[in-house]
PDB file of C-alpha atoms and ligand atoms in Angstrom:
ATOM      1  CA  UNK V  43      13.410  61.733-124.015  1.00 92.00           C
ATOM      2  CA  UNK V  44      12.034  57.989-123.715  1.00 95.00           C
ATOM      3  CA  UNK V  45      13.002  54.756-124.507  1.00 96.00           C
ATOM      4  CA  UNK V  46      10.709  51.742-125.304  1.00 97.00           C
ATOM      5  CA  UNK V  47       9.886  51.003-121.243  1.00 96.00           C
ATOM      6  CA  UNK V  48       9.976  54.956-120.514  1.00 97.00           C
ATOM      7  CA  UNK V  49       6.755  54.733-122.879  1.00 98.00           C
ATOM      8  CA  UNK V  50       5.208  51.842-121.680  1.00 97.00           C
ATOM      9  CA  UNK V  51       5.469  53.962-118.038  1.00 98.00           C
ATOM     10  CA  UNK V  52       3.574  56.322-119.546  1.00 98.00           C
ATOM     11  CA  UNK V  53       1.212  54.489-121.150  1.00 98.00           C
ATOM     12  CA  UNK V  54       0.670  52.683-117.832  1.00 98.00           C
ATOM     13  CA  UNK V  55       0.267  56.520-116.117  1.00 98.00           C
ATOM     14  CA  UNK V  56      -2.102  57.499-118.982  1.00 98.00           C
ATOM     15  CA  UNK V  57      -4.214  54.163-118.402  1.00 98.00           C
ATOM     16  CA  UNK V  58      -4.351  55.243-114.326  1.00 98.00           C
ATOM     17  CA  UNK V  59      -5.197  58.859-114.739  1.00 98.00           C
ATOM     18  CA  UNK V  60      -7.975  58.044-117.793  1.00 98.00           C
ATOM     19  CA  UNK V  61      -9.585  56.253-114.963  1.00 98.00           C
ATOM     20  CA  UNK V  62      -9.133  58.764-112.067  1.00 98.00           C
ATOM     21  CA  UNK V  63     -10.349  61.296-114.010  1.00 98.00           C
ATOM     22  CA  UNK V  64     -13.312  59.301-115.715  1.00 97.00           C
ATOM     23  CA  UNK V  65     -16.059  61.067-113.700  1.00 98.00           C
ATOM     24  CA  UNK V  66     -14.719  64.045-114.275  1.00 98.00           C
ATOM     25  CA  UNK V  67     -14.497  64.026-117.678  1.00 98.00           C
ATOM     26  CA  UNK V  68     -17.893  62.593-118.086  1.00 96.00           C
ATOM     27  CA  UNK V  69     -19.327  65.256-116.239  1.00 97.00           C
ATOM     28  CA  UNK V  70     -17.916  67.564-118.489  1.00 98.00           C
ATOM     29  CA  UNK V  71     -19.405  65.861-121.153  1.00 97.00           C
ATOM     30  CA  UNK V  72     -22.762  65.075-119.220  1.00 97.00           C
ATOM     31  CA  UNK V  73     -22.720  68.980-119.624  1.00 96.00           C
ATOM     32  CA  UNK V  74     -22.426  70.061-123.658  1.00 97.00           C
ATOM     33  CA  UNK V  75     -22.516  66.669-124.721  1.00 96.00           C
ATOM     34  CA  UNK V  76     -23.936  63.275-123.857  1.00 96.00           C
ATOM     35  CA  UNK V  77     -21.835  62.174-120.978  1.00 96.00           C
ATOM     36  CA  UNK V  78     -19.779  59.307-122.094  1.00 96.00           C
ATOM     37  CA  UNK V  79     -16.483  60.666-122.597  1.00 97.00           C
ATOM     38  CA  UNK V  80     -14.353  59.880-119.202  1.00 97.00           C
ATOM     39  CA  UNK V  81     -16.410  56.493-119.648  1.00 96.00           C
ATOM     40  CA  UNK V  82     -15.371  55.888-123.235  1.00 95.00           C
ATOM     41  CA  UNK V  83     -11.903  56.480-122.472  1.00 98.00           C
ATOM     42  CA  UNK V  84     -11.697  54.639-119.545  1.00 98.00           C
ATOM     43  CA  UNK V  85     -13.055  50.925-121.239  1.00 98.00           C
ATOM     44  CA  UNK V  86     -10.347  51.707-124.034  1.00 98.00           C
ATOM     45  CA  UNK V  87      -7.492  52.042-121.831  1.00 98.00           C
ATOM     46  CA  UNK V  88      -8.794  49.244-119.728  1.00 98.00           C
ATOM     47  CA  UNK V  89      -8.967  47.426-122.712  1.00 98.00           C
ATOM     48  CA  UNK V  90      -4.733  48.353-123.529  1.00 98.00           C
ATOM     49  CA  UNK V  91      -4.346  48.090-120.009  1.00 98.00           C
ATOM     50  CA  UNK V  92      -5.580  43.815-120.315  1.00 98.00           C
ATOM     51  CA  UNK V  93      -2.950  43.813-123.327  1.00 97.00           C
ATOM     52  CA  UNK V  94      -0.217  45.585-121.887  1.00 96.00           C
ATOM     53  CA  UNK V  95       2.143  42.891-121.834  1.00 96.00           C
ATOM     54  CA  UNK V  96       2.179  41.745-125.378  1.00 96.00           C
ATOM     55  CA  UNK V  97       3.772  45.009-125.858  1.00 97.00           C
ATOM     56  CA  UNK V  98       7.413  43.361-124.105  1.00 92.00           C
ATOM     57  CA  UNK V  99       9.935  43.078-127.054  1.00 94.00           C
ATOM     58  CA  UNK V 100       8.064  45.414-129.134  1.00 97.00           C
ATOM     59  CA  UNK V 101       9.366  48.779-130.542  1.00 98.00           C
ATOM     60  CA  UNK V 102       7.358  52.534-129.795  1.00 98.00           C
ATOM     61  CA  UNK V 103       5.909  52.557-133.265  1.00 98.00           C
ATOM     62  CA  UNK V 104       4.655  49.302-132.408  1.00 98.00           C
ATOM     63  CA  UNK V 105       3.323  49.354-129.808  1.00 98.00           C
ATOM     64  CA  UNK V 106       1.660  53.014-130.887  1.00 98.00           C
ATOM     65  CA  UNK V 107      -0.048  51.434-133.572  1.00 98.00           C
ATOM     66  CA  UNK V 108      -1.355  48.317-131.045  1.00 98.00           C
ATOM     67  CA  UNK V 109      -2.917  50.858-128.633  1.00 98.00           C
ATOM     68  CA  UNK V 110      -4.544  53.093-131.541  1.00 98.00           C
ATOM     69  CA  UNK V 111      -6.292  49.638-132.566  1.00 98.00           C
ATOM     70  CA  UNK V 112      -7.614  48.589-129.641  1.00 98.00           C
ATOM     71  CA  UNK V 113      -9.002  52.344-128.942  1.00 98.00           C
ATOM     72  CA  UNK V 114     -11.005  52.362-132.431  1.00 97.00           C
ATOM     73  CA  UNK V 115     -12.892  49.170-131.419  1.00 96.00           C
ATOM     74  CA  UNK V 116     -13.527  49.576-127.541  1.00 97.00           C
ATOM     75  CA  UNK V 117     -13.868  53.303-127.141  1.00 95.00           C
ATOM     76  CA  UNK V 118     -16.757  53.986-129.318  1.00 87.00           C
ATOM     77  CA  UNK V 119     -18.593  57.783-129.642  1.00 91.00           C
ATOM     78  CA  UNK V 120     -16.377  60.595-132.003  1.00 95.00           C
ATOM     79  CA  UNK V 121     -13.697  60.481-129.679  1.00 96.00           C
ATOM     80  CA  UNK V 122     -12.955  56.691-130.161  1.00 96.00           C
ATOM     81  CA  UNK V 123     -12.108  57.023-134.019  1.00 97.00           C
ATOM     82  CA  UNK V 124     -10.232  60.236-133.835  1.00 98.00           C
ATOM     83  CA  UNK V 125      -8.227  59.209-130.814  1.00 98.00           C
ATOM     84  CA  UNK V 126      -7.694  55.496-132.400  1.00 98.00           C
ATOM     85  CA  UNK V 127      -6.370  57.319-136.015  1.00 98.00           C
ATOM     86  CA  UNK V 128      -3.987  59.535-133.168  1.00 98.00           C
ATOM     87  CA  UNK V 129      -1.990  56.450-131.887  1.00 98.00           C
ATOM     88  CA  UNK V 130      -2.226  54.550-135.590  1.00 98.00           C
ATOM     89  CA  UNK V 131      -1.187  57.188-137.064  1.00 98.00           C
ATOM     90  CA  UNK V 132       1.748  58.362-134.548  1.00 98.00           C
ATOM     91  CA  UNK V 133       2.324  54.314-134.258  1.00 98.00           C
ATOM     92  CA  UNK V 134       3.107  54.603-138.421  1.00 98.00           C
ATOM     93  CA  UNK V 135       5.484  57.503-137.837  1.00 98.00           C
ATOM     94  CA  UNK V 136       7.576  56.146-135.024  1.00 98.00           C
ATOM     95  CA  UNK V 137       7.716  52.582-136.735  1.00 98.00           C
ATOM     96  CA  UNK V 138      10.781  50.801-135.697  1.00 98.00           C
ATOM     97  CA  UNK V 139      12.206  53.338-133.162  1.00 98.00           C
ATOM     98  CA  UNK V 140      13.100  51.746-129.794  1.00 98.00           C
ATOM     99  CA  UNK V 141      13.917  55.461-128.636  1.00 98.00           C
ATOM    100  CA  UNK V 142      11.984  58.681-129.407  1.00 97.00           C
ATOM    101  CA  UNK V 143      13.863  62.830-128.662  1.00 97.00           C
ATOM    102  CA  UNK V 144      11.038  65.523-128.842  1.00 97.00           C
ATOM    103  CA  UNK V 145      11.529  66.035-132.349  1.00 98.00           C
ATOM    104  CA  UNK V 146      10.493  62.651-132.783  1.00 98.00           C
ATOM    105  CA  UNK V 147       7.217  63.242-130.463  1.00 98.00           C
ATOM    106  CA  UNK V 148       6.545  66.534-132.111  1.00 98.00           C
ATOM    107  CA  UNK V 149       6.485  65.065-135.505  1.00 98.00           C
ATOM    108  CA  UNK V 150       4.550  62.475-134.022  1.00 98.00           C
ATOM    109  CA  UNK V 151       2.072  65.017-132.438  1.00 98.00           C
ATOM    110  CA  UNK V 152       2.033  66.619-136.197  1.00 98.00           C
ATOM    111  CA  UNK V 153       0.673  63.669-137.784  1.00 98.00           C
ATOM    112  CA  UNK V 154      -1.611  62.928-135.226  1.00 98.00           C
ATOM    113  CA  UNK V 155      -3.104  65.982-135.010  1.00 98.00           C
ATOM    114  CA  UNK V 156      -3.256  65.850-139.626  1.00 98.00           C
ATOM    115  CA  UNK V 157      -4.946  62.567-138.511  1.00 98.00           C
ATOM    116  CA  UNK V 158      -7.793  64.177-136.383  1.00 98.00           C
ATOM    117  CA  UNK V 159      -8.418  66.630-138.591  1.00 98.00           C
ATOM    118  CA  UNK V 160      -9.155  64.747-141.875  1.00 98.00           C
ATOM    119  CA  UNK V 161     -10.926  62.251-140.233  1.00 97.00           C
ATOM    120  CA  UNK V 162     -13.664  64.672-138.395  1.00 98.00           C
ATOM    121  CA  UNK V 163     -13.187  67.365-140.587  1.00 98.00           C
ATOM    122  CA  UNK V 164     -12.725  69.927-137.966  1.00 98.00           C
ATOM    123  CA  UNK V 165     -10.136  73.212-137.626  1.00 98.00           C
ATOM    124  CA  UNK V 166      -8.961  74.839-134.588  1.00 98.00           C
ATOM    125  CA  UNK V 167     -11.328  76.773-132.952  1.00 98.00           C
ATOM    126  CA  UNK V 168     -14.655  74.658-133.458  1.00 98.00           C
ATOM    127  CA  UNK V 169     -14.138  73.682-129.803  1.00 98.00           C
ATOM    128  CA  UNK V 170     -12.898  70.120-129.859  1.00 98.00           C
ATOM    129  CA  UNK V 171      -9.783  68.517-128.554  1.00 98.00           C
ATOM    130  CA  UNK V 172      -7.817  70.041-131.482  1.00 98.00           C
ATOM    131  CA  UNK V 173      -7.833  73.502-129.681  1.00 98.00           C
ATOM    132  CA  UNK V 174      -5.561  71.690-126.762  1.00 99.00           C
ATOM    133  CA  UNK V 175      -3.324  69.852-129.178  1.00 99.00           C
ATOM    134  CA  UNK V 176      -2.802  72.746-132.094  1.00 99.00           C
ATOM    135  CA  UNK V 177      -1.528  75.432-129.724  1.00 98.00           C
ATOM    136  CA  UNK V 178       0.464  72.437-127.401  1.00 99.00           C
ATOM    137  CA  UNK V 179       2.292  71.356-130.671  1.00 99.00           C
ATOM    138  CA  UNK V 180       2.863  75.025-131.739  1.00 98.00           C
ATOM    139  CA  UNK V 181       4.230  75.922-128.276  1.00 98.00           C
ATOM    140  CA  UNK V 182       6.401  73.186-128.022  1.00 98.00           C
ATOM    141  CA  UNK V 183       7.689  73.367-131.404  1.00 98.00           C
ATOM    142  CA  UNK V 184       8.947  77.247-130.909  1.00 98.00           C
ATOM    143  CA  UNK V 185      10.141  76.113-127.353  1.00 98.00           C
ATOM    144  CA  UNK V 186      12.220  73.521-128.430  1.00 98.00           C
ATOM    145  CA  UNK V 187      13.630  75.199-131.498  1.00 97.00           C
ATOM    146  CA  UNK V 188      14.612  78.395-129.523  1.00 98.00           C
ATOM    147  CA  UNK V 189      16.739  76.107-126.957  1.00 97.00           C
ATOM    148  CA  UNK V 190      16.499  72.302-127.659  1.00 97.00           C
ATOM    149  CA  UNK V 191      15.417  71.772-123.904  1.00 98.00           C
ATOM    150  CA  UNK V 192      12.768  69.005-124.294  1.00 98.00           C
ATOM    151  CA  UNK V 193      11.765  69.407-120.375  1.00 97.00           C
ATOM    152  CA  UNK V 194      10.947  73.254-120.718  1.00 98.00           C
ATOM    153  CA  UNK V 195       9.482  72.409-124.366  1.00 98.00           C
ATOM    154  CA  UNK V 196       7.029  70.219-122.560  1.00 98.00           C
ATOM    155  CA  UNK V 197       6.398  72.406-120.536  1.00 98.00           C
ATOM    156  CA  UNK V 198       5.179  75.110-122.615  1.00 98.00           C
ATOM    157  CA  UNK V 199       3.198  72.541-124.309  1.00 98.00           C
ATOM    158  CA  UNK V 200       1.031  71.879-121.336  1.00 99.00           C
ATOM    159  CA  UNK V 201       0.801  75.528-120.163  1.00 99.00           C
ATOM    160  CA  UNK V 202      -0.369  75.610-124.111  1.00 99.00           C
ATOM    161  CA  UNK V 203      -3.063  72.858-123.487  1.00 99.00           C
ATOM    162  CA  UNK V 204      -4.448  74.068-120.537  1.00 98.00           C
ATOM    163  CA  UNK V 205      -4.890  77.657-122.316  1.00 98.00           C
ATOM    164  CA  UNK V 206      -6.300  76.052-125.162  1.00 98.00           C
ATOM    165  CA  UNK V 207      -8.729  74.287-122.436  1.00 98.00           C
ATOM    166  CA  UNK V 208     -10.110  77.822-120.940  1.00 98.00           C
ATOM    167  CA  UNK V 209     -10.229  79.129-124.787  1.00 98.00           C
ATOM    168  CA  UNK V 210     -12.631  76.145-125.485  1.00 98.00           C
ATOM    169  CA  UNK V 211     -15.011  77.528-122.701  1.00 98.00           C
ATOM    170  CA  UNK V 212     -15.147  80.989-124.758  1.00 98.00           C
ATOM    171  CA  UNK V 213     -16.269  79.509-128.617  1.00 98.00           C
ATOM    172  CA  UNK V 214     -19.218  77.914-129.748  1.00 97.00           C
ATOM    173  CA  UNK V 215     -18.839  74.495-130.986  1.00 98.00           C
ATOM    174  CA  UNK V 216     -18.994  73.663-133.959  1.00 98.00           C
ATOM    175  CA  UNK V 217     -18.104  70.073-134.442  1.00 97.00           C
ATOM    176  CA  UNK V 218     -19.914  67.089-132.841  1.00 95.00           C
ATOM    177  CA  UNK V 219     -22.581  66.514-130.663  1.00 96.00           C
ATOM    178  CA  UNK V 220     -22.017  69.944-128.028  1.00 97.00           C
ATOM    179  CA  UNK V 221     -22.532  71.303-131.637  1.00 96.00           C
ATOM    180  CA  UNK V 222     -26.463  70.314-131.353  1.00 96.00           C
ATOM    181  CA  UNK V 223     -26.095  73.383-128.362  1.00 95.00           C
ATOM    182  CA  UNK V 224     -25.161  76.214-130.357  1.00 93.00           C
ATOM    183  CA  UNK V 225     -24.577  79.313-128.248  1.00 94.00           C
ATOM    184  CA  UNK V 226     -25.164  77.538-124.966  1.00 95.00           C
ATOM    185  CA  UNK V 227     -22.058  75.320-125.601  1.00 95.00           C
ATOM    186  CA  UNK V 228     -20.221  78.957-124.210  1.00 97.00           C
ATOM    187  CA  UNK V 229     -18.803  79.118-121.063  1.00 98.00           C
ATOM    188  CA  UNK V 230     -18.598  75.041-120.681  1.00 97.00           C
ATOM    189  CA  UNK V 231     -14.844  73.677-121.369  1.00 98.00           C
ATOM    190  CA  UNK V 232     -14.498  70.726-123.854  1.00 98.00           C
ATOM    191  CA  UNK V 233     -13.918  67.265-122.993  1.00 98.00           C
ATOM    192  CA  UNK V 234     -11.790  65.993-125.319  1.00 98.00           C
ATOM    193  CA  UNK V 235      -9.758  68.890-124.797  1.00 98.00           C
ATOM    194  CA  UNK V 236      -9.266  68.401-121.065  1.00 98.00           C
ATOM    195  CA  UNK V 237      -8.515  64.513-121.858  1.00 98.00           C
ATOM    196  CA  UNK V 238      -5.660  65.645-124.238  1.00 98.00           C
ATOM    197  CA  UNK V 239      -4.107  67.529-121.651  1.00 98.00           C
ATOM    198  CA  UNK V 240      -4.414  64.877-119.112  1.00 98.00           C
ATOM    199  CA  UNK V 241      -2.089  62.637-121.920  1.00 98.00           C
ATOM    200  CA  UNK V 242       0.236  65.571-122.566  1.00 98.00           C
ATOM    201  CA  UNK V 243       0.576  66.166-118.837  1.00 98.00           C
ATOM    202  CA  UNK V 244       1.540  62.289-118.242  1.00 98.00           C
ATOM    203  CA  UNK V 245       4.147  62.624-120.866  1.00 98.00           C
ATOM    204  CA  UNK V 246       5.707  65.653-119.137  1.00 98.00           C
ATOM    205  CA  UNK V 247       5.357  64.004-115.818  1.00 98.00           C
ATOM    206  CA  UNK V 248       7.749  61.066-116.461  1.00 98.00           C
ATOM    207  CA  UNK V 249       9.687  61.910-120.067  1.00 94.00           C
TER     208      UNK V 249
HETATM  209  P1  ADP K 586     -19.428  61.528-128.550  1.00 92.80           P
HETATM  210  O1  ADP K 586     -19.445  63.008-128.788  1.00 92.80           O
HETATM  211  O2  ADP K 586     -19.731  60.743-129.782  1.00 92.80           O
HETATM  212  O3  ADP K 586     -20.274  61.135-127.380  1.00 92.80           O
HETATM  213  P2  ADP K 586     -17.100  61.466-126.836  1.00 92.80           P
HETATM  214  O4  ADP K 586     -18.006  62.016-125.803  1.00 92.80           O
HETATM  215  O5  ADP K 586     -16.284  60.284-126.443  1.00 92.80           O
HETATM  216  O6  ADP K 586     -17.900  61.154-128.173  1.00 92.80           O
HETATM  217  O7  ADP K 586     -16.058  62.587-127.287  1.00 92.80           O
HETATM  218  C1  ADP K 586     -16.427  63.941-127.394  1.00 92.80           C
HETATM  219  C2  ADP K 586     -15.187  64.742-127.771  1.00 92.80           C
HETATM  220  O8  ADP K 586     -14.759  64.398-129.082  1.00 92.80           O
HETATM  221  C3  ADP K 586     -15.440  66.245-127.827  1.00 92.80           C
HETATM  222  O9  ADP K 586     -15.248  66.833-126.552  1.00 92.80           O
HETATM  223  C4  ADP K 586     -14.430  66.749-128.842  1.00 92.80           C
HETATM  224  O10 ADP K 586     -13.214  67.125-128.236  1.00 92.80           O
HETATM  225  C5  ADP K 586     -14.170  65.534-129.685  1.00 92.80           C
HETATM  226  N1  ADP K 586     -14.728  65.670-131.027  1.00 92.80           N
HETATM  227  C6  ADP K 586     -16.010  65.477-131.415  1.00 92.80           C
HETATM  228  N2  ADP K 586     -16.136  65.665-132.748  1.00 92.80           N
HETATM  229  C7  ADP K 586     -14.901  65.992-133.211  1.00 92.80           C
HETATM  230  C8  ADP K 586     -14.353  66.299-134.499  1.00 92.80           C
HETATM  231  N3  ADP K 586     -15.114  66.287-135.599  1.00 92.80           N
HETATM  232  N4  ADP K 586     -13.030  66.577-134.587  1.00 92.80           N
HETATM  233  C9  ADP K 586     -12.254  66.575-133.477  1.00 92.80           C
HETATM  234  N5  ADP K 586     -12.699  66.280-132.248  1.00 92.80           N
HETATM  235  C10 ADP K 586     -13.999  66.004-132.108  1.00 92.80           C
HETATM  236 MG1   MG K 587     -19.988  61.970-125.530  1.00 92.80          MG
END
């Protein structure tokens, strides 16, 4: 699926599309939240973006666990911890491994995901970037297993995201600060969600 410089790619794709989509993502979050989000994200990948090439010679898990660092101290806001613990975490699992199959990037996904949760407490369905990444790892998972074809298991993962996405416009949220909104956090989709699916799509784009 992708070797040490297939990651970096995406990584570098990630870092590009955080930034194209920063406005977007902000507005999102301008809307059931406090508008920081695409903004957030954006100074933490610019931030792994500036360190990009102390990652030459080092191995996935590495490298994982370098970006995951940098994200806890430069992205700041809820999403900044929980997406730093993602990498660290997923950084831990893949320690060593100069080449990752999607049974590596699905356990990977698991533990990021266990990650998330413990550290902000939150379930599927309390409208947070979990409901994106839950039914993405589930739909890969029972993709893969039924044929081992890691393109069409990606795939399914994103379709999976993107549903996940629209079902975060249907619930009240429960978690964070589009939490303060109650009820009127329905009908608005979730940031965190959307910038989930923007990683999960660069993944399928060049893995
Ligand atoms: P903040 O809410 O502090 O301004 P951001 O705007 O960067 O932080 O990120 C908001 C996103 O973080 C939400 O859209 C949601 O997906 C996610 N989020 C917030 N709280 C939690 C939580 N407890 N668990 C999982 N995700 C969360
Ligand atoms: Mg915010």
């Amino acid at each position: 699926m992708a070797d040490t410089s297939k990651v970096i790619e995406i990584i570098k794709k990630i870092i590009a599309d955080v930034d194209e989509q920063k406005l977007f993502l902000t507005e999102l979050d301008n809307v059931i939240g406090d508008g920081d989000h695409g903004i957030n994200l954006a100074r933490g990948f610019d931030a792994v973006a500036a360190v990009m090439d102390t990652f030459e010679g080092k191995d996935i898990g590495a490298i994982m666990k370098a970006i995951g660092m940098k994200l806890v101290s430069t992205v700041g806001g809820a999403s900044g911890p929980l997406y730093g613990t993602a990498f660290m975490k997923a950084g831990a699992y893949l320690n060593g491994k100069t080449e990752m199959n999607l049974d590596d990037f699905i356990g990977m996904l698991e533990v990021a995901i266990d990650g998330i949760m413990k550290r902000g407490k939150a379930v599927k369905g309390e409208k947070t970037m979990l409901d994106a990444m839950i039914p993405a790892l589930d739909a890969m998972k029972e993709s893969y297993g039924a044929d081992g074809d890691a393109k069409k298991a990606l795939d399914a993962g994103v379709a999976a995201a993107e549903e996940g996405i629209e079902y975060t416009k249907t619930i009240i949220a429960t978690k964070g600060r589009a939490s303060y909104l109650g009820e009127r956090s329905i009908g608005h989709q979730d940031p965190g969600a959307t910038s989930f699916t923007l990683m999960l799509k660069a993944v399928q784009a060049l893995a």
